[in-house]
Structures are given as C-alpha cells and as structure tokens.
PDB file of C-alpha atoms and ligand atoms in Angstrom:
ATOM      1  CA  UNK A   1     -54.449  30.780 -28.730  1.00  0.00           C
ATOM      2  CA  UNK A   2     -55.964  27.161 -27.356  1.00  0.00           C
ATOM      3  CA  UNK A   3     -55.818  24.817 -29.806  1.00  0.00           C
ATOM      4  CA  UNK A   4     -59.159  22.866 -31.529  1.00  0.00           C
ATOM      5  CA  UNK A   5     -57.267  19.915 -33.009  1.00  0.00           C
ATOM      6  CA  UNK A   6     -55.798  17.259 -30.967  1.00  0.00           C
ATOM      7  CA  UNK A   7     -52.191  16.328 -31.671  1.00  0.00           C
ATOM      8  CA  UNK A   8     -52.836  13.408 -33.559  1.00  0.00           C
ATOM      9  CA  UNK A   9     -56.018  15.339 -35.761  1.00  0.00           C
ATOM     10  CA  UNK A  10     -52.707  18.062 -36.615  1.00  0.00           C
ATOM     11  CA  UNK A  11     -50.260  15.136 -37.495  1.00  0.00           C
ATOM     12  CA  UNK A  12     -53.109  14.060 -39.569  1.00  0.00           C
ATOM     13  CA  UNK A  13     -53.777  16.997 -41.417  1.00  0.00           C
ATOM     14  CA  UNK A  14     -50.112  17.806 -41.850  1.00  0.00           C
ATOM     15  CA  UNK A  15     -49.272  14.445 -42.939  1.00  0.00           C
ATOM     16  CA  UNK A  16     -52.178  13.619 -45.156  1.00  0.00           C
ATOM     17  CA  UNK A  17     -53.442  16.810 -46.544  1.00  0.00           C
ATOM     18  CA  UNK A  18     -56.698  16.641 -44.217  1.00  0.00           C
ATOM     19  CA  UNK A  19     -58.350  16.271 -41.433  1.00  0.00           C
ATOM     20  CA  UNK A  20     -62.054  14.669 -40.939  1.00  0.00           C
ATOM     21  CA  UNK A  21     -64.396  14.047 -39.560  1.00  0.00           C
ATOM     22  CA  UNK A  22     -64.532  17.326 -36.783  1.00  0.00           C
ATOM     23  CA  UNK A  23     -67.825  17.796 -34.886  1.00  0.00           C
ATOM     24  CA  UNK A  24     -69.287  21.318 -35.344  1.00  0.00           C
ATOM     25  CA  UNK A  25     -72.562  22.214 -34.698  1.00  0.00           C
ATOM     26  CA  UNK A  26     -75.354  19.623 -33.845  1.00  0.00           C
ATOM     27  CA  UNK A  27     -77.814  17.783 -36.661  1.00  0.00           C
ATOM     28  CA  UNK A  28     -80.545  19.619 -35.505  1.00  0.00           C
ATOM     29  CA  UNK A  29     -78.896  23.120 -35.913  1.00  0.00           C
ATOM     30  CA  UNK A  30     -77.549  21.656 -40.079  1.00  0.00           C
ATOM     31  CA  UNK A  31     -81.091  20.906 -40.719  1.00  0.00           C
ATOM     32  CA  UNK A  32     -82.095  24.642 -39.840  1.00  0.00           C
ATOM     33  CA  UNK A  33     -79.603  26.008 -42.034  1.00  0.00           C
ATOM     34  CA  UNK A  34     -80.155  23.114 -44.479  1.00  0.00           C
ATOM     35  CA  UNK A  35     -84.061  24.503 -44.605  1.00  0.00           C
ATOM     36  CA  UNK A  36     -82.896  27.656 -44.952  1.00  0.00           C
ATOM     37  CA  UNK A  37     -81.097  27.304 -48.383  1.00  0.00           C
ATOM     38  CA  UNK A  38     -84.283  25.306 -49.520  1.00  0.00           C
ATOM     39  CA  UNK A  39     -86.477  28.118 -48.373  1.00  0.00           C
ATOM     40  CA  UNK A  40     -84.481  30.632 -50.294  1.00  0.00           C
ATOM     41  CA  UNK A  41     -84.580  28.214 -53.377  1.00  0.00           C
ATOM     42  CA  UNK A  42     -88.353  27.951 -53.200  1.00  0.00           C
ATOM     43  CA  UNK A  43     -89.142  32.053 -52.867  1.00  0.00           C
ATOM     44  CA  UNK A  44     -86.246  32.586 -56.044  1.00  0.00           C
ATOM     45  CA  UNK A  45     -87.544  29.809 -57.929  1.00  0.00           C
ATOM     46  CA  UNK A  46     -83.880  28.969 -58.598  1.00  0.00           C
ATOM     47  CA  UNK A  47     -80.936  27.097 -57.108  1.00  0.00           C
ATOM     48  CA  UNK A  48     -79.118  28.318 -54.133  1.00  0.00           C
ATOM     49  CA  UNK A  49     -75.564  28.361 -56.047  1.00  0.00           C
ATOM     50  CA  UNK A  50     -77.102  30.301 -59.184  1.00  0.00           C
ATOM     51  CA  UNK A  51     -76.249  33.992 -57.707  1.00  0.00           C
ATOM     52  CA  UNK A  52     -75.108  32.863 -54.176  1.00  0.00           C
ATOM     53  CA  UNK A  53     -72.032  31.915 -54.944  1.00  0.00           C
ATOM     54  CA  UNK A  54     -68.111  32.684 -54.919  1.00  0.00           C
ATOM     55  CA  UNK A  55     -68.085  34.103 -51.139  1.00  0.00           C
ATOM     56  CA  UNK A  56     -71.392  33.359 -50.224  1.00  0.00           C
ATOM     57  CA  UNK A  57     -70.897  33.949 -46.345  1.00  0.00           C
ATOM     58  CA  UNK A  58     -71.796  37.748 -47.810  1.00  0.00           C
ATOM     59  CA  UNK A  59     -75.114  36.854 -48.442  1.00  0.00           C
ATOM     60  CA  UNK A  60     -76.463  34.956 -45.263  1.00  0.00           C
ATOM     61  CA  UNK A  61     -75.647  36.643 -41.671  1.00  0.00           C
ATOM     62  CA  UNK A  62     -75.825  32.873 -40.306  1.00  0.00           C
ATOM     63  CA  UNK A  63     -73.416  31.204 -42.512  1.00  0.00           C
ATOM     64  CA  UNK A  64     -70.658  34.393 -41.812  1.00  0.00           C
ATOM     65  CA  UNK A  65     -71.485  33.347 -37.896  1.00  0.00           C
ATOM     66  CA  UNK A  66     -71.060  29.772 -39.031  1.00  0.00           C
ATOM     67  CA  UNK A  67     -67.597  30.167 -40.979  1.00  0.00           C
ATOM     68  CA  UNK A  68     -66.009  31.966 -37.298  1.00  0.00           C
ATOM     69  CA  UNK A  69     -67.982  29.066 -35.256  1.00  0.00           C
ATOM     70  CA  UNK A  70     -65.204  28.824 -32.774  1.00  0.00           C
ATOM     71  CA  UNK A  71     -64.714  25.176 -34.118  1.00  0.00           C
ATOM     72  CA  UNK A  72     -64.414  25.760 -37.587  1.00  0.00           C
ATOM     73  CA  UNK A  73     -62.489  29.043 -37.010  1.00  0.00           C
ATOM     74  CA  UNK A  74     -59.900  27.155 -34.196  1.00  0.00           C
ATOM     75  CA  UNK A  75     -59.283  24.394 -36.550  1.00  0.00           C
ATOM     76  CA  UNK A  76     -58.240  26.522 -39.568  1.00  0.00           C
ATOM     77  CA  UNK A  77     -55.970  28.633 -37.166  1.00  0.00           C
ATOM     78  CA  UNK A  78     -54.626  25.840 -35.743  1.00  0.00           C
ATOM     79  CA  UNK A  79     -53.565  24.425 -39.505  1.00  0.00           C
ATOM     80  CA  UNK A  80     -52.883  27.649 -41.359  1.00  0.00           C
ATOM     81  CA  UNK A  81     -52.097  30.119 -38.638  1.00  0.00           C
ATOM     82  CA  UNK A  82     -53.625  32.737 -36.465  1.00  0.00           C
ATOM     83  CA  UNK A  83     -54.687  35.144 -39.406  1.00  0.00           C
ATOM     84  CA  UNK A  84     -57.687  33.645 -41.412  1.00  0.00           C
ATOM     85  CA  UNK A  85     -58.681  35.168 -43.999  1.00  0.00           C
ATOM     86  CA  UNK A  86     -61.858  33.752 -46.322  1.00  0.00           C
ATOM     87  CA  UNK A  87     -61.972  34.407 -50.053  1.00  0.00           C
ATOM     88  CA  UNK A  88     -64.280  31.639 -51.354  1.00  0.00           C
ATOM     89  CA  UNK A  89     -67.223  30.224 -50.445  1.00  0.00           C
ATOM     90  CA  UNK A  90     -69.683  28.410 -51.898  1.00  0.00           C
ATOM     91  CA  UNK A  91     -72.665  25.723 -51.443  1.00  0.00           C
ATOM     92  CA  UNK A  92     -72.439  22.541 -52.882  1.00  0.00           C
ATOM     93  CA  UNK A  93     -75.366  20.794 -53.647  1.00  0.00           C
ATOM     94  CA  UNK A  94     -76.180  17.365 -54.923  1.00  0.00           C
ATOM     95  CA  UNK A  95     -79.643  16.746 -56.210  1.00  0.00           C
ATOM     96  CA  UNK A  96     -81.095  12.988 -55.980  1.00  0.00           C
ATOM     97  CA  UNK A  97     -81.369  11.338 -59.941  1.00  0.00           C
ATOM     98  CA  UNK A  98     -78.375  13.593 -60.843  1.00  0.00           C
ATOM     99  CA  UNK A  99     -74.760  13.036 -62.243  1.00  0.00           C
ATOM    100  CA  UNK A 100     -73.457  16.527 -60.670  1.00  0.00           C
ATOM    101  CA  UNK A 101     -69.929  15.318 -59.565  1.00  0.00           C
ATOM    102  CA  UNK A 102     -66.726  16.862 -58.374  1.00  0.00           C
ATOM    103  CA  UNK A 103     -63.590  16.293 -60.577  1.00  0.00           C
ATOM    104  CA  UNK A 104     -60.563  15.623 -59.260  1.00  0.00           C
ATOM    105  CA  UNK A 105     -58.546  19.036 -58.057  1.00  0.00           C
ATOM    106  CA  UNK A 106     -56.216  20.563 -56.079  1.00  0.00           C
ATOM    107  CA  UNK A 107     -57.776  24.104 -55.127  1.00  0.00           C
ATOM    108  CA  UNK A 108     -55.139  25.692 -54.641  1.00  0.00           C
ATOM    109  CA  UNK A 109     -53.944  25.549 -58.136  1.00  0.00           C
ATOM    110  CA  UNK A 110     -55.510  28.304 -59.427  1.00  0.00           C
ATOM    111  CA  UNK A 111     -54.878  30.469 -56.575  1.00  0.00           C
ATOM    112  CA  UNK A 112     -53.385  33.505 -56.967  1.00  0.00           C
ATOM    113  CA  UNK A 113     -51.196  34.352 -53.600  1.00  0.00           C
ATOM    114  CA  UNK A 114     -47.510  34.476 -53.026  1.00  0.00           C
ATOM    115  CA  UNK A 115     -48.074  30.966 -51.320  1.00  0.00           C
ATOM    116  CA  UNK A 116     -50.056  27.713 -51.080  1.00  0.00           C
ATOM    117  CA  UNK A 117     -50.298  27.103 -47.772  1.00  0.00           C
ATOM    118  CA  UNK A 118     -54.575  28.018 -47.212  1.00  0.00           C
ATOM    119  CA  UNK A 119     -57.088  25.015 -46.411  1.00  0.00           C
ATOM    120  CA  UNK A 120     -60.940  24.795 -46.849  1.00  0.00           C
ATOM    121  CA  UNK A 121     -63.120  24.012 -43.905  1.00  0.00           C
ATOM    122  CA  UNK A 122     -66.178  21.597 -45.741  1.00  0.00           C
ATOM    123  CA  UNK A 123     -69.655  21.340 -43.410  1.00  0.00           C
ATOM    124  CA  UNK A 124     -72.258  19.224 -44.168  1.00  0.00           C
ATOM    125  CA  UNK A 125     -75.596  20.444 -43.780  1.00  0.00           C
ATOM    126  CA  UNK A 126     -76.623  16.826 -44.675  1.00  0.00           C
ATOM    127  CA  UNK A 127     -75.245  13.721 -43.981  1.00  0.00           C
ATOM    128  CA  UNK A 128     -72.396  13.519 -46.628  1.00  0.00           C
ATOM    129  CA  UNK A 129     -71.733   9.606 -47.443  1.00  0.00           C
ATOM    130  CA  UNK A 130     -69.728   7.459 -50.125  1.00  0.00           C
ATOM    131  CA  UNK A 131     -73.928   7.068 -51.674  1.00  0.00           C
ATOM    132  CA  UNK A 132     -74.253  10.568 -51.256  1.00  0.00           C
ATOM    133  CA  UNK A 133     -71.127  11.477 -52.891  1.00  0.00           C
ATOM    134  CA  UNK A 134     -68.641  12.284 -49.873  1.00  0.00           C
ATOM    135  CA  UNK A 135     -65.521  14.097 -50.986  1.00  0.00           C
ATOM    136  CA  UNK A 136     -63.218  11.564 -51.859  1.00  0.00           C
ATOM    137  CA  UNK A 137     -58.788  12.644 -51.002  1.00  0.00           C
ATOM    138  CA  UNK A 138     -55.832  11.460 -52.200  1.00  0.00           C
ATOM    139  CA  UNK A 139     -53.602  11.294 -48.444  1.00  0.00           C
ATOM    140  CA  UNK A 140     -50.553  12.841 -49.014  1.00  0.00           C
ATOM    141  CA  UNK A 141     -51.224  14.704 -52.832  1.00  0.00           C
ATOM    142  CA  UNK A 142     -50.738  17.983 -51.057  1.00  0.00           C
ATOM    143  CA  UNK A 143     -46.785  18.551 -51.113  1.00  0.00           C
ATOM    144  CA  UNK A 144     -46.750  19.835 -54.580  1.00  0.00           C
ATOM    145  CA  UNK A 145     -49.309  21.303 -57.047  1.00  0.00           C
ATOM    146  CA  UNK A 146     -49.608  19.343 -60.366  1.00  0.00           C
ATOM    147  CA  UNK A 147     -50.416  20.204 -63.810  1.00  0.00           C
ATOM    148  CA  UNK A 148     -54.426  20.674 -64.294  1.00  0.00           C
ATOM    149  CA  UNK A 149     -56.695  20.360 -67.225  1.00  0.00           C
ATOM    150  CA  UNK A 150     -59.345  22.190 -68.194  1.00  0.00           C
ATOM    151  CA  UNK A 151     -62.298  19.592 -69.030  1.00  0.00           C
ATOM    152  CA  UNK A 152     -66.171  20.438 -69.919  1.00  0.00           C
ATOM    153  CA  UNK A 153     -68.459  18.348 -68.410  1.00  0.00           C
ATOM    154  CA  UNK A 154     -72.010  19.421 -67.938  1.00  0.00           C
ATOM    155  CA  UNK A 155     -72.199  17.062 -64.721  1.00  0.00           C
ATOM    156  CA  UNK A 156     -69.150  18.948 -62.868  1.00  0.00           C
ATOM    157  CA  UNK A 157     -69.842  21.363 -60.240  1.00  0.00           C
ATOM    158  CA  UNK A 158     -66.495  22.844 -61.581  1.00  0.00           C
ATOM    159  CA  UNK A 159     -67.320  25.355 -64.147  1.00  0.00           C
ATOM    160  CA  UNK A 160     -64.143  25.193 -65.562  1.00  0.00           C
ATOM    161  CA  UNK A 161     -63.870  21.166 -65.472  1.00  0.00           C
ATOM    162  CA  UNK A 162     -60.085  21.730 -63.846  1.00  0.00           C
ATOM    163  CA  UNK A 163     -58.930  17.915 -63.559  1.00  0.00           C
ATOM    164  CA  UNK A 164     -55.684  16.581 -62.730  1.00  0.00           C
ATOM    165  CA  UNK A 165     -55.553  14.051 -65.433  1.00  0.00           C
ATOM    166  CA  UNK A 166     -53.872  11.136 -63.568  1.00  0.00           C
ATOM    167  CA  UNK A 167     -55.272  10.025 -60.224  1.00  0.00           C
ATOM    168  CA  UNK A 168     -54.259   6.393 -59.162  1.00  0.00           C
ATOM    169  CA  UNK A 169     -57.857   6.148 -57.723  1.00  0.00           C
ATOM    170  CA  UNK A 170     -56.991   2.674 -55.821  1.00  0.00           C
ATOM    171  CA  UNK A 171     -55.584   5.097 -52.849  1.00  0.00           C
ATOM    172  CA  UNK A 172     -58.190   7.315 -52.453  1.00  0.00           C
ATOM    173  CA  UNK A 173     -60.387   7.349 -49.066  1.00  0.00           C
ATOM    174  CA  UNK A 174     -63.665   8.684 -48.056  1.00  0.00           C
ATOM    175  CA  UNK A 175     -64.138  11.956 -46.218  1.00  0.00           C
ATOM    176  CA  UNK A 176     -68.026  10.951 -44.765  1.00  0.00           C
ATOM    177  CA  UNK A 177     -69.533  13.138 -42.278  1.00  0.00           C
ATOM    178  CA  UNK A 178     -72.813  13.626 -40.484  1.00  0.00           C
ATOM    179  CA  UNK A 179     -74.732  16.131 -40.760  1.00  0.00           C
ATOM    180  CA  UNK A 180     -73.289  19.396 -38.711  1.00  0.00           C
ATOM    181  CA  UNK A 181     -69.450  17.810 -38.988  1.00  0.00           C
ATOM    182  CA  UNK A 182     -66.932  19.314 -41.308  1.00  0.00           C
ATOM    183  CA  UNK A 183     -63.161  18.261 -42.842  1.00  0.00           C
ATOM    184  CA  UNK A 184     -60.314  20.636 -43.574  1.00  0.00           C
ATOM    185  CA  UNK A 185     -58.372  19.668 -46.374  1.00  0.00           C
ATOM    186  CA  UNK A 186     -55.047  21.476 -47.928  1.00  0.00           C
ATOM    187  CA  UNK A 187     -55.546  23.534 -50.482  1.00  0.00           C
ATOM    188  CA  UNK A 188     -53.057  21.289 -52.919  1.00  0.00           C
ATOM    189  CA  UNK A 189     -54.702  18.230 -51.894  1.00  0.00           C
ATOM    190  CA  UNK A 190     -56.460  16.410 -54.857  1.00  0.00           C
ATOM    191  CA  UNK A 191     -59.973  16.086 -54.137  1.00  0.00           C
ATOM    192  CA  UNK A 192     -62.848  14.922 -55.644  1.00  0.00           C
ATOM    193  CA  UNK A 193     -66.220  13.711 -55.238  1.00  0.00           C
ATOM    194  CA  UNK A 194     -68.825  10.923 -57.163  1.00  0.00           C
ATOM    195  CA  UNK A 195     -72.782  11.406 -57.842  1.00  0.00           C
ATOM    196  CA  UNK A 196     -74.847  11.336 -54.960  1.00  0.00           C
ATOM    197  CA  UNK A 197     -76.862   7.959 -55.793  1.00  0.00           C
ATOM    198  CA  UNK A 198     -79.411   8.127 -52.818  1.00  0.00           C
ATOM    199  CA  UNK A 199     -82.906   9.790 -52.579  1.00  0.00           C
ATOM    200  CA  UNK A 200     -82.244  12.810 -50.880  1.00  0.00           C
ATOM    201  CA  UNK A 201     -80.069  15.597 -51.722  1.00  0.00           C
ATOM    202  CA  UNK A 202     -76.257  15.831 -50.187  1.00  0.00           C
ATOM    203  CA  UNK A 203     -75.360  19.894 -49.291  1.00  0.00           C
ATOM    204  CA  UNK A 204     -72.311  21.340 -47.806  1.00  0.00           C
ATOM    205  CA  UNK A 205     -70.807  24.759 -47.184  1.00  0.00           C
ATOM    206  CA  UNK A 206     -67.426  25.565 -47.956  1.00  0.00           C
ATOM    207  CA  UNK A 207     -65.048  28.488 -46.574  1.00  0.00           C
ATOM    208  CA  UNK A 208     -61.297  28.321 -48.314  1.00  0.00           C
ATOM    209  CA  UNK A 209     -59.371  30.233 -46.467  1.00  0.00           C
ATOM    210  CA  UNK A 210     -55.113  31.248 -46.479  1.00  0.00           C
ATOM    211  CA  UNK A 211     -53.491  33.127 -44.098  1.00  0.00           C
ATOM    212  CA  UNK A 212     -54.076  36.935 -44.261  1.00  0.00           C
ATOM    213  CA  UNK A 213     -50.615  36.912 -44.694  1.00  0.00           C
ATOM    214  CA  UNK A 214     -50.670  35.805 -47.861  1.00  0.00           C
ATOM    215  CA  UNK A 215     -50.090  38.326 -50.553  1.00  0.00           C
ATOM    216  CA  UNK A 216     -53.075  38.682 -53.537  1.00  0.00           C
ATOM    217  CA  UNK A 217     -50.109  38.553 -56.824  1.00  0.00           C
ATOM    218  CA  UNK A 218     -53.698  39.818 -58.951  1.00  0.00           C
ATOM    219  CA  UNK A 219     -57.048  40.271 -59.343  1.00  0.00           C
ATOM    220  CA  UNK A 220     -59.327  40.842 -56.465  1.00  0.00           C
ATOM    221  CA  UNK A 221     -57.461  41.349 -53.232  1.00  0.00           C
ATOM    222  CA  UNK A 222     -60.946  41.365 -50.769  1.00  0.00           C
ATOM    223  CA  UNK A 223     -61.991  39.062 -48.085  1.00  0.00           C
ATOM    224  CA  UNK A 224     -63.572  38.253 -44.902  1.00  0.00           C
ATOM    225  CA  UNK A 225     -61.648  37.939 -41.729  1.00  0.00           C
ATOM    226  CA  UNK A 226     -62.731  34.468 -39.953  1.00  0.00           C
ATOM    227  CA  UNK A 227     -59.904  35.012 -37.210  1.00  0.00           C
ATOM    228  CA  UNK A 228     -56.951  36.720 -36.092  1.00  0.00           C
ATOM    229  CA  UNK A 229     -55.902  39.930 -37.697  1.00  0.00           C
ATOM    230  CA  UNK A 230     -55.753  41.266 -40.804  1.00  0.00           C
ATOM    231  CA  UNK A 231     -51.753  41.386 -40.409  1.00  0.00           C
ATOM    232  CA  UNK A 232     -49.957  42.653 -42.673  1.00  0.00           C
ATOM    233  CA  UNK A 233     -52.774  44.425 -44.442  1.00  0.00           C
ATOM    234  CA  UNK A 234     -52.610  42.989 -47.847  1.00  0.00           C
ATOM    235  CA  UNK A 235     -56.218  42.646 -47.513  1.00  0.00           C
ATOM    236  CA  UNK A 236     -59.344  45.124 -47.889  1.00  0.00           C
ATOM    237  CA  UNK A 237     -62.022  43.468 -45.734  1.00  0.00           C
ATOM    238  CA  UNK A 238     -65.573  43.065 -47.286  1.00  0.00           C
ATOM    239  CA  UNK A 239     -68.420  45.072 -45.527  1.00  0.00           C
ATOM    240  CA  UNK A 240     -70.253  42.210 -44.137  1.00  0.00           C
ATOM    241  CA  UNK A 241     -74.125  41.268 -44.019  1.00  0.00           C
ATOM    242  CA  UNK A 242     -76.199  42.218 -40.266  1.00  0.00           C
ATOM    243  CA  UNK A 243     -79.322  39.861 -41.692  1.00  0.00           C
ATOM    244  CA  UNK A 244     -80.097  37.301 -44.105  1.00  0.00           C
ATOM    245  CA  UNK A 245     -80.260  39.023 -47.626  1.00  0.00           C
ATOM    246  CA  UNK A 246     -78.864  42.260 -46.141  1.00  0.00           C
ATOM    247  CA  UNK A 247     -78.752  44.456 -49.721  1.00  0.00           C
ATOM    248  CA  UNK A 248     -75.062  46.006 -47.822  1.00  0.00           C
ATOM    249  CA  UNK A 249     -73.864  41.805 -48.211  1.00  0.00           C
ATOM    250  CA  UNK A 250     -75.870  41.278 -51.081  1.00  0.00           C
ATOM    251  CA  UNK A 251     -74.207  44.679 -52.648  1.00  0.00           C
ATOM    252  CA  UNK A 252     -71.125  43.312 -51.625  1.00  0.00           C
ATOM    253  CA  UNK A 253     -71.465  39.852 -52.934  1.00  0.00           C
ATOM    254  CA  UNK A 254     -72.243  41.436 -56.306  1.00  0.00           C
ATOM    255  CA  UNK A 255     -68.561  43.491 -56.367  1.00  0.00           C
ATOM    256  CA  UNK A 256     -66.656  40.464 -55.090  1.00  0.00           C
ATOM    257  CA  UNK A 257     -68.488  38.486 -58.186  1.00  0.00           C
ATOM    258  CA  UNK A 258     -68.050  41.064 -60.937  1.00  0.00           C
ATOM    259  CA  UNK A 259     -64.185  41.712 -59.816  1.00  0.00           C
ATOM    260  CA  UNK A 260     -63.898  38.201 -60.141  1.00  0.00           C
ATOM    261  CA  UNK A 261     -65.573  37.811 -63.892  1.00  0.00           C
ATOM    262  CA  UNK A 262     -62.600  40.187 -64.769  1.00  0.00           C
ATOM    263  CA  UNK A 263     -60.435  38.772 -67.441  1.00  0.00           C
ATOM    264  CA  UNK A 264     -57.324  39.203 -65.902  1.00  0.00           C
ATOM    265  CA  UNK A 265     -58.546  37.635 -62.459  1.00  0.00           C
ATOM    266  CA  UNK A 266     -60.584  34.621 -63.978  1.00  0.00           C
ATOM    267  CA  UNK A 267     -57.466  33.254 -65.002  1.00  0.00           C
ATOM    268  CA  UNK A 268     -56.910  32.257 -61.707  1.00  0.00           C
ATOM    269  CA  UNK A 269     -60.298  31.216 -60.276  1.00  0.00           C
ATOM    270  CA  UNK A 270     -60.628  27.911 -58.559  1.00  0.00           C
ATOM    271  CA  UNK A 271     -63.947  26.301 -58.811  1.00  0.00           C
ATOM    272  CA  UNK A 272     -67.423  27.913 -57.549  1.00  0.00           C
ATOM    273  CA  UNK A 273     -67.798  30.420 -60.300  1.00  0.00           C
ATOM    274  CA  UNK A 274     -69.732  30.130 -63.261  1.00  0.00           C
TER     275      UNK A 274
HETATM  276  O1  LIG B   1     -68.615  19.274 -52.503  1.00  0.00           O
HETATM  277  C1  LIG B   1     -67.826  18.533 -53.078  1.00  0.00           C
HETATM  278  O2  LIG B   1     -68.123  17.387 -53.392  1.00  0.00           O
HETATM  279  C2  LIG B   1     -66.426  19.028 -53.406  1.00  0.00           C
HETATM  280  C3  LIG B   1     -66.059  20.266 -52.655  1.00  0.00           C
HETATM  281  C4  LIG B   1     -64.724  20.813 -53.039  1.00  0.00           C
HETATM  282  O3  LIG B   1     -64.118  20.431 -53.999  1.00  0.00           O
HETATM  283  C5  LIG B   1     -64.157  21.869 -52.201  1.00  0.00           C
HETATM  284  O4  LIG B   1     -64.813  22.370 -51.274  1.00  0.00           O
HETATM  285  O5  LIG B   1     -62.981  22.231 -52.433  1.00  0.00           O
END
C-alpha cells in the first residue's frame, strides 16, 4: 500500500493528534461541490445539515467519490490502517452574522467500538480561517479520553453540547485550510472551533472513520467502506447512492438515521445528530 503522508506529516499526526493542512482536490473543484450544497439548500428551502446529516456521503454520489479520493482515503489508511470504514459524516456549516460554534470535544468519546483508535478526515469546501472559525486542537490531548459534559447551547453545532469542561486554551493552535485541503485529527483529540466572524459562510465535510476492525459494542453496526476490506466482517456495508439524491442512498440515509435515534444507540452518538 504506498503511503500519502510523508514521514514527518505521520510523526505529526501520531505525536500531536493531527495532521493539517493536506492538499486534496483543487479550489475550483470545492467551489463546485460548495455550489452544490447551496443549490440543494435553495430547491429544499432548508439547510443542508437539516435531513442530510449523520452519514451524509449516502445522500450525494460526489461526496461518497470524495470521502475514497485517493488522498483523503491514503491518508486515513496510512494513520488508522488499511481497513477504513466510515460511520459519520456530516456538513458543517457556518453562516456569516452567526454565533454557531464548535465546543470543545474529543469525538471519540461517545463512540461505541471495542477501541479508540479511528480519525476524521475534515475538507473545506471554503477557505476555513481563524475569522472563519478554523477548527482549533489541543496537540497532544489524544492519549486518553476525558470526562465530557453535556452543555445546551443554541449556538453549538453539537446537539448534545458534549464539552470537556477544562481546556487550558493558551495551547491551542489553528487548523486553517484553503479551500479543497483537509486535516485528519484523532478521534480523542479535543477539538473545537469559534464563530465564523467574516462575510461569507465557512463549510466543510467530514468523514470519521475507525478501522473496520473495530468491533460495534451497540447500536447500529453499518457503514461505508472508504478503503481496504471489510476484514473481519463486523460490519454490514450500506447500499450506496449511483446519483445525487439517489432514493436507494436517500432510503438508506433514512435507516442509518432512525437506527441511530434509537434509545439504546443515542447514548453513544458523537456530534452531527439532532
Ligand atoms: O466544523 C467544525 O468546526 C468542527 C468539526 C468537528 O468537530 C469534527 O469534524 O469532528
């Protein structure tokens, strides 16, 4: 398997919890996408992340494609191992003359495998800045998952409000990227992000994935295979989208959502559902 990341972007990630920024696809191509979410917006009358949401690479043929770009796909193998399997993804959107911030988390800690050793590739569609309201890291947080607390703010993307209640902000660093570049970060590293406070809006894509060896301990056990194999078969694999909209995805989507509102399995969420 040739490798993505260069030595010292694996030392990084292993060391700090991430790695960023990693060039992708080009501006041009993130603006087509980009226009594509705001396209879908206009013809629903709604925002993207009201019903596409929790593994939205079922919904969109191009952001499936996107998640197994050999780039994104490479990288994740070459931090998490050959076998990648997806379980959430989600768009996150920041509106101009909003609050809408990310609290500090570790995503992982909801998680509900035998292991924490997954990562989440983040691609801008936009430019993602510190005035847009970059995700912010804590280098290094990722060794052990901490205590959360469930907060309700109507500003944070996370439905929940899962916070890590101490966060010696003075260390934390900026995770900017242009348009079409993405960041993998840990799934225990604490993570955050601030209001965008520019005029346009800041958008991103992200695909958490763990290893398909990782074992589902409950709840929904589905997901979409970005790379490798689905080894050892702890995993039923979703039927996927051919097209944008594709009712099969769209059906999909839908099961994946509702097995998710379940009780038992909410417990564990991490952060994109409502
Ligand atoms: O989009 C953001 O600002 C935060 C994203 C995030 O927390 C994640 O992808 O895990």
């Amino acid at each position: 398997m040739p490798r993505v990341l260069t030595d010292a972007q694996l030392k990084a990630y292993q060391q700090d919890g991430f790695v960023s920024p990693l060039d992708c696809i080009s501006s041009e191509e993130a603006n087509q996408y980009f226009r594509i979410i705001e396209d879908y917006e206009k013809m629903h009358n709604e925002d993207v992340s009201v019903n596409i949401r929790v593994r939205a690479v079922l919904a969109f043929k191009w952001m499936i494609d996107l998640a197994r770009h050999p780039q994104i796909a490479g990288a994740l193998q070459d931090c998490i191992g050959p076998n990648v399997m997806l379980f959430l993804s989600g768009v996150w959107s920041k509106r101009p003359g909003t609050d809408t911030f990310v609290s500090w988390h570790q995503d992982g800690a909801y998680n509900p495998f035998d292991r924490n050793t997954g990562a989440t590739a983040w691609i801008g569609l936009t430019d993602s800045t510190p005035e847009k309201g970059n995700i912010r890291s804590i280098p290094g947080s990722h060794r052990e998952a901490l205590e959360h607390e469930e907060r309700f703010q109507k500003d944070n993307i996370l439905s929940r409000g899962q916070s890590v209640p101490e966060v010696d902000e003075s260390v934390a660093v900026d995770m900017p990227l242009k348009a079409g570049q993405f960041s993998i970060h840990h799934e225990l590293l604490v993570h955050g992000s601030a209001p965008n406070t520019t005029d346009s809006r800041r958008l991103g894509i992200s695909f958490a994935c763990v290893p398909a060896e990782a074992k589902p301990l409950s709840g929904p056990n589905t997901g979409v295979l970005i790379a490798g194999d689905n080894h050892p078969g702890h995993w039923v694999l979703n039927k996927e989208p051919a097209f944008d909209l594709d009712p099969v995805g769209l059906a999909e989507l839908k099961a994946v959502q509702d097995a998710y509102r379940d009780p038992e399995a909410t417990k564990q969420i991490t952060e994109v559902l409502g």
